[in-house]
Amino acid sequence: MYTPLDTLMDLFQKSRSLVVITGAGVSTKAGIPDFRSQTGVYAQEGVNENLFHIEHFRQSPEAFYKVFGPLYQVIRSAQPTYTHRFLKRMEELGRLKTIITQNIDGLHHKAGSSNVIEIHGHLRQWDCLSCRNSYGLEPWIEETVSRGEVPTCSGCQGVLKPHVVFFGEYVMGLEKAMQAVQTADLVMVLGSSLVVYPVAGLPGYRDENAYFVILNKEPTPLDDEADVVIHGDVDEILQRLGFL
Ligand code: CNA
């Protein structure tokens, strides 16, 4: 019998222009919790989407950094998973054109992928909310944030914000991401609940002849639109394709 994995294998073999959209689910095996799973960040008492809203951050950066500190420690030492390494290999082979990631953990970079659109930003830059000065990844910032404390600008003492997109802010590189999706012959979503917009709307920009695949542990609102949906661990599914 022909299984969804067989169909996935076929689509994969045929594809010459793969574009992948990744979410927090590709990094859970690296020890970084996602937001919405039962063991995700939102499962912690008193933590919800509000904490990641820009207005809340401006009013109470202390509350944000208190929760973000322990998460940051995990992200700092996390290593790429099978999925990150698989995608790097696909890029090397010329099959994968672009990774569009919602993740801020930098693991696609750590794995060596080069064509990555970090649509929700990253943690390699820290911006002062007062004087707009920016800092790279400096040890004193890493240490302050790891302790769950608010890092401040050494020039004006303003609050430093990680170069990531909070709820209520514009995403980064959306135009480029839309163009990448439009030129793909296969669009794959890996490890995303597909409830955060505008990323959840990106697959809708695919060409009418392009195929659409979702690999995620849990059902998503776009499952009905996809040509192949496999609910499971993304590392295990990709391992079964046997490319690495
Ligand atoms: P989400 O809403 O938390 O969804 C993650 C999805 O991944 C869930 O549907 C899970 O079922 C699924 N999942 C978890 N583990 C696996 C696995 N091993 N294999 C397959 N599926 C799995 O996260 P999204 O990325 O969809 O939402 C976007 C938010 C989450 C963005 O703003 C991110 O910045 C934010 N986020 C990022 C990180 C990170 O950078 N690693 C961590 C936590 C949250």
GROMACS .gro file of N, CA, C and O and ligand atoms in nm, residues 22-30 32-42 52 71 75 83-84 101-107 119-121 123 164-167 189-197 199 215-220 230-237, ligand 1:
model
  300
   22THR      N    1   1.000   2.656   0.887
   22THR     CA    2   1.016   2.584   1.013
   22THR      C    3   0.959   2.662   1.131
   22THR      O    4   0.955   2.784   1.131
   23GLY      N    5   0.917   2.584   1.233
   23GLY     CA    6   0.867   2.644   1.356
   23GLY      C    7   0.937   2.581   1.475
   23GLY      O    8   1.030   2.500   1.460
   24ALA      N    9   0.889   2.616   1.593
   24ALA     CA   10   0.955   2.576   1.717
   24ALA      C   11   0.968   2.423   1.731
   24ALA      O   12   1.058   2.375   1.800
   25GLY      N   13   0.882   2.349   1.661
   25GLY     CA   14   0.886   2.202   1.670
   25GLY      C   15   1.014   2.140   1.615
   25GLY      O   16   1.047   2.027   1.651
   26VAL      N   17   1.089   2.210   1.530
   26VAL     CA   18   1.214   2.151   1.480
   26VAL      C   19   1.325   2.163   1.584
   26VAL      O   20   1.432   2.105   1.569
   27SER      N   21   1.301   2.240   1.690
   27SER     CA   22   1.406   2.261   1.791
   27SER      C   23   1.374   2.197   1.926
   27SER      O   24   1.455   2.207   2.018
   28THR      N   25   1.258   2.133   1.939
   28THR     CA   26   1.225   2.074   2.071
   28THR      C   27   1.323   1.962   2.106
   28THR      O   28   1.357   1.944   2.222
   29LYS      N   29   1.370   1.888   2.004
   29LYS     CA   30   1.466   1.780   2.029
   29LYS      C   31   1.602   1.834   2.074
   29LYS      O   32   1.685   1.762   2.127
   30ALA      N   33   1.624   1.964   2.051
   30ALA     CA   34   1.748   2.028   2.099
   30ALA      C   35   1.729   2.077   2.242
   30ALA      O   36   1.817   2.143   2.298
   32ILE      N   37   1.482   2.288   2.343
   32ILE     CA   38   1.417   2.419   2.350
   32ILE      C   39   1.266   2.398   2.344
   32ILE      O   40   1.216   2.347   2.243
   33PRO      N   41   1.194   2.435   2.449
   33PRO     CA   42   1.049   2.413   2.444
   33PRO      C   43   0.982   2.498   2.338
   33PRO      O   44   1.029   2.609   2.308
   34ASP      N   45   0.873   2.448   2.279
   34ASP     CA   46   0.795   2.532   2.187
   34ASP      C   47   0.699   2.616   2.270
   34ASP      O   48   0.710   2.620   2.394
   35PHE      N   49   0.606   2.684   2.206
   35PHE     CA   50   0.510   2.766   2.281
   35PHE      C   51   0.387   2.686   2.320
   35PHE      O   52   0.343   2.690   2.433
   36ARG      N   53   0.331   2.613   2.223
   36ARG     CA   54   0.193   2.568   2.240
   36ARG      C   55   0.174   2.420   2.272
   36ARG      O   56   0.060   2.377   2.289
   37SER      N   57   0.281   2.340   2.278
   37SER     CA   58   0.264   2.199   2.318
   37SER      C   59   0.232   2.194   2.467
   37SER      O   60   0.246   2.294   2.538
   38GLN      N   61   0.193   2.074   2.513
   38GLN     CA   62   0.160   2.058   2.656
   38GLN      C   63   0.278   2.091   2.746
   38GLN      O   64   0.260   2.133   2.860
   39THR      N   65   0.400   2.069   2.693
   39THR     CA   66   0.519   2.099   2.773
   39THR      C   67   0.584   2.231   2.728
   39THR      O   68   0.698   2.259   2.761
   40GLY      N   69   0.508   2.310   2.651
   40GLY     CA   70   0.563   2.433   2.595
   40GLY      C   71   0.570   2.548   2.695
   40GLY      O   72   0.526   2.535   2.810
   41VAL      N   73   0.625   2.660   2.648
   41VAL     CA   74   0.646   2.778   2.734
   41VAL      C   75   0.514   2.828   2.794
   41VAL      O   76   0.508   2.866   2.911
   42TYR      N   77   0.406   2.822   2.715
   42TYR     CA   78   0.277   2.873   2.765
   42TYR      C   79   0.218   2.784   2.876
   42TYR      O   80   0.121   2.822   2.940
   52PHE      N   81   0.495   3.825   2.556
   52PHE     CA   82   0.576   3.843   2.435
   52PHE      C   83   0.518   3.955   2.347
   52PHE      O   84   0.548   3.962   2.229
   71LEU      N   85   1.516   3.025   2.953
   71LEU     CA   86   1.500   2.981   2.814
   71LEU      C   87   1.625   3.017   2.733
   71LEU      O   88   1.674   2.940   2.651
   75ILE      N   89   1.881   2.796   2.502
   75ILE     CA   90   1.906   2.830   2.360
   75ILE      C   91   2.056   2.847   2.333
   75ILE      O   92   2.108   2.801   2.232
   83THR      N   93   1.698   1.743   1.200
   83THR     CA   94   1.627   1.823   1.098
   83THR      C   95   1.712   1.940   1.049
   83THR      O   96   1.720   1.966   0.929
   84HIS      N   97   1.775   2.011   1.142
   84HIS     CA   98   1.861   2.123   1.100
   84HIS      C   99   1.973   2.073   1.009
   84HIS      O  100   2.005   2.134   0.907
  101THR      N  101   1.224   3.066   0.865
  101THR     CA  102   1.203   3.014   1.001
  101THR      C  103   1.137   3.116   1.092
  101THR      O  104   1.164   3.236   1.083
  102GLN      N  105   1.050   3.064   1.177
  102GLN     CA  106   0.989   3.148   1.282
  102GLN      C  107   1.075   3.146   1.407
  102GLN      O  108   1.049   3.217   1.502
  103ASN      N  109   1.176   3.058   1.405
  103ASN     CA  110   1.256   3.039   1.526
  103ASN      C  111   1.358   3.150   1.543
  103ASN      O  112   1.413   3.203   1.447
  104ILE      N  113   1.385   3.180   1.669
  104ILE     CA  114   1.482   3.285   1.701
  104ILE      C  115   1.610   3.222   1.757
  104ILE      O  116   1.700   3.292   1.799
  105ASP      N  117   1.615   3.088   1.758
  105ASP     CA  118   1.724   3.020   1.828
  105ASP      C  119   1.855   3.013   1.748
  105ASP      O  120   1.959   2.973   1.802
  106GLY      N  121   1.853   3.049   1.621
  106GLY     CA  122   1.975   3.052   1.541
  106GLY      C  123   2.029   2.914   1.504
  106GLY      O  124   2.141   2.903   1.453
  107LEU      N  125   1.950   2.809   1.524
  107LEU     CA  126   2.005   2.673   1.501
  107LEU      C  127   2.025   2.640   1.353
  107LEU      O  128   2.110   2.558   1.320
  119ILE      N  129   1.233   3.523   1.008
  119ILE     CA  130   1.121   3.616   0.996
  119ILE      C  131   1.080   3.678   1.131
  119ILE      O  132   1.022   3.785   1.136
  120HIS      N  133   1.113   3.609   1.239
  120HIS     CA  134   1.088   3.664   1.373
  120HIS      C  135   1.217   3.712   1.440
  120HIS      O  136   1.221   3.730   1.561
  121GLY      N  137   1.322   3.730   1.359
  121GLY     CA  138   1.447   3.785   1.412
  121GLY      C  139   1.536   3.681   1.476
  121GLY      O  140   1.517   3.560   1.458
  123LEU      N  141   1.885   3.629   1.799
  123LEU     CA  142   1.942   3.675   1.927
  123LEU      C  143   2.088   3.718   1.912
  123LEU      O  144   2.160   3.725   2.010
  164VAL      N  145   1.438   4.049   1.810
  164VAL     CA  146   1.334   3.953   1.772
  164VAL      C  147   1.200   4.027   1.762
  164VAL      O  148   1.183   4.133   1.820
  165VAL      N  149   1.110   3.966   1.688
  165VAL     CA  150   0.980   4.027   1.663
  165VAL      C  151   0.884   3.987   1.775
  165VAL      O  152   0.855   3.868   1.793
  166PHE      N  153   0.838   4.085   1.848
  166PHE     CA  154   0.737   4.059   1.951
  166PHE      C  155   0.599   4.069   1.887
  166PHE      O  156   0.583   4.127   1.780
  167PHE      N  157   0.498   4.011   1.955
  167PHE     CA  158   0.361   4.032   1.906
  167PHE      C  159   0.337   4.182   1.905
  167PHE      O  160   0.379   4.254   1.997
  189VAL      N  161   0.620   2.253   0.548
  189VAL     CA  162   0.616   2.314   0.681
  189VAL      C  163   0.658   2.209   0.782
  189VAL      O  164   0.603   2.099   0.785
  190LEU      N  165   0.756   2.243   0.864
  190LEU     CA  166   0.807   2.147   0.963
  190LEU      C  167   0.794   2.204   1.104
  190LEU      O  168   0.848   2.312   1.133
  191GLY      N  169   0.721   2.133   1.190
  191GLY     CA  170   0.716   2.169   1.333
  191GLY      C  171   0.658   2.305   1.362
  191GLY      O  172   0.716   2.381   1.440
  192SER      N  173   0.543   2.335   1.304
  192SER     CA  174   0.476   2.462   1.336
  192SER      C  175   0.327   2.438   1.355
  192SER      O  176   0.265   2.362   1.279
  193SER      N  177   0.271   2.506   1.455
  193SER     CA  178   0.126   2.493   1.479
  193SER      C  179   0.047   2.571   1.373
  193SER      O  180  -0.074   2.556   1.364
  194LEU      N  181   0.116   2.654   1.295
  194LEU     CA  182   0.053   2.732   1.188
  194LEU      C  183  -0.065   2.816   1.236
  194LEU      O  184  -0.168   2.824   1.168
  195VAL      N  185  -0.048   2.876   1.351
  195VAL     CA  186  -0.153   2.966   1.400
  195VAL      C  187  -0.104   3.111   1.410
  195VAL      O  188  -0.182   3.200   1.437
  196VAL      N  189   0.028   3.131   1.391
  196VAL     CA  190   0.082   3.267   1.403
  196VAL      C  191   0.096   3.328   1.263
  196VAL      O  192   0.165   3.275   1.177
  197TYR      N  193   0.025   3.439   1.243
  197TYR     CA  194   0.031   3.510   1.115
  197TYR      C  195   0.134   3.622   1.122
  197TYR      O  196   0.164   3.669   1.231
  199VAL      N  197   0.309   3.428   0.904
  199VAL     CA  198   0.377   3.308   0.853
  199VAL      C  199   0.276   3.199   0.812
  199VAL      O  200   0.291   3.135   0.708
  215LEU      N  201   0.465   1.846   0.812
  215LEU     CA  202   0.512   1.745   0.907
  215LEU      C  203   0.508   1.809   1.045
  215LEU      O  204   0.586   1.900   1.074
  216ASN      N  205   0.416   1.764   1.129
  216ASN     CA  206   0.400   1.824   1.261
  216ASN      C  207   0.342   1.720   1.357
  216ASN      O  208   0.268   1.631   1.315
  217LYS      N  209   0.376   1.733   1.484
  217LYS     CA  210   0.324   1.637   1.582
  217LYS      C  211   0.173   1.640   1.592
  217LYS      O  212   0.110   1.538   1.606
  218GLU      N  213   0.119   1.762   1.587
  218GLU     CA  214  -0.026   1.776   1.608
  218GLU      C  215  -0.092   1.833   1.482
  218GLU      O  216  -0.024   1.894   1.400
  219PRO      N  217  -0.224   1.815   1.471
  219PRO     CA  218  -0.293   1.874   1.356
  219PRO      C  219  -0.278   2.026   1.352
  219PRO      O  220  -0.258   2.089   1.455
  220THR      N  221  -0.285   2.081   1.230
  220THR     CA  222  -0.278   2.227   1.214
  220THR      C  223  -0.401   2.273   1.134
  220THR      O  224  -0.463   2.192   1.064
  230ILE      N  225   0.186   1.446   0.769
  230ILE     CA  226   0.227   1.337   0.857
  230ILE      C  227   0.238   1.393   0.998
  230ILE      O  228   0.312   1.490   1.022
  231HIS      N  229   0.161   1.334   1.091
  231HIS     CA  230   0.167   1.377   1.230
  231HIS      C  231   0.268   1.288   1.304
  231HIS      O  232   0.247   1.168   1.317
  232GLY      N  233   0.377   1.348   1.346
  232GLY     CA  234   0.480   1.272   1.417
  232GLY      C  235   0.599   1.359   1.443
  232GLY      O  236   0.597   1.481   1.417
  233ASP      N  237   0.703   1.296   1.494
  233ASP     CA  238   0.826   1.369   1.523
  233ASP      C  239   0.901   1.397   1.392
  233ASP      O  240   0.930   1.305   1.315
  234VAL      N  241   0.934   1.522   1.370
  234VAL     CA  242   0.991   1.560   1.240
  234VAL      C  243   1.128   1.496   1.217
  234VAL      O  244   1.159   1.453   1.104
  235ASP      N  245   1.209   1.483   1.322
  235ASP     CA  246   1.340   1.416   1.307
  235ASP      C  247   1.320   1.271   1.259
  235ASP      O  248   1.388   1.226   1.166
  236GLU      N  249   1.225   1.203   1.325
  236GLU     CA  250   1.204   1.061   1.289
  236GLU      C  251   1.152   1.046   1.147
  236GLU      O  252   1.192   0.956   1.074
  237ILE      N  253   1.061   1.136   1.106
  237ILE     CA  254   1.005   1.127   0.970
  237ILE      C  255   1.117   1.149   0.866
  237ILE      O  256   1.131   1.072   0.771
  245CNA     P1  257   0.425   2.659   1.833
  245CNA     O1  258   0.297   2.732   1.815
  245CNA     O2  259   0.473   2.638   1.971
  245CNA     O3  260   0.404   2.518   1.761
  245CNA     C1  261   0.503   2.420   1.759
  245CNA     C2  262   0.444   2.297   1.692
  245CNA     O4  263   0.548   2.204   1.678
  245CNA     C3  264   0.332   2.232   1.773
  245CNA     O5  265   0.217   2.216   1.692
  245CNA     C4  266   0.390   2.095   1.812
  245CNA     O6  267   0.296   1.992   1.804
  245CNA     C5  268   0.497   2.076   1.709
  245CNA     N1  269   0.612   1.996   1.755
  245CNA     C6  270   0.678   2.004   1.873
  245CNA     N2  271   0.783   1.919   1.873
  245CNA     C7  272   0.781   1.855   1.752
  245CNA     C8  273   0.862   1.755   1.693
  245CNA     N3  274   0.967   1.702   1.757
  245CNA     N4  275   0.831   1.713   1.567
  245CNA     C9  276   0.723   1.765   1.501
  245CNA     N5  277   0.643   1.861   1.554
  245CNA    C10  278   0.672   1.905   1.678
  245CNA     O7  279   0.543   2.726   1.751
  245CNA     P2  280   0.538   2.795   1.609
  245CNA     O8  281   0.678   2.799   1.563
  245CNA     O9  282   0.435   2.741   1.521
  245CNA    O10  283   0.487   2.942   1.650
  245CNA    C11  284   0.554   3.050   1.618
  245CNA    C12  285   0.621   3.120   1.739
  245CNA    C13  286   0.690   3.031   1.836
  245CNA    C14  287   0.727   3.206   1.683
  245CNA    O11  288   0.703   3.337   1.718
  245CNA    C15  289   0.859   3.159   1.745
  245CNA    O12  290   0.949   3.264   1.758
  245CNA    C16  291   0.818   3.102   1.874
  245CNA     N6  292   0.913   3.010   1.941
  245CNA    C17  293   1.037   2.986   1.891
  245CNA    C18  294   1.123   2.900   1.957
  245CNA    C19  295   1.260   2.874   1.899
  245CNA    O13  296   1.322   2.966   1.844
  245CNA     N7  297   1.310   2.751   1.907
  245CNA    C20  298   1.082   2.837   2.073
  245CNA    C21  299   0.954   2.865   2.124
  245CNA    C22  300   0.871   2.951   2.057
   0.00000   0.00000   0.00000
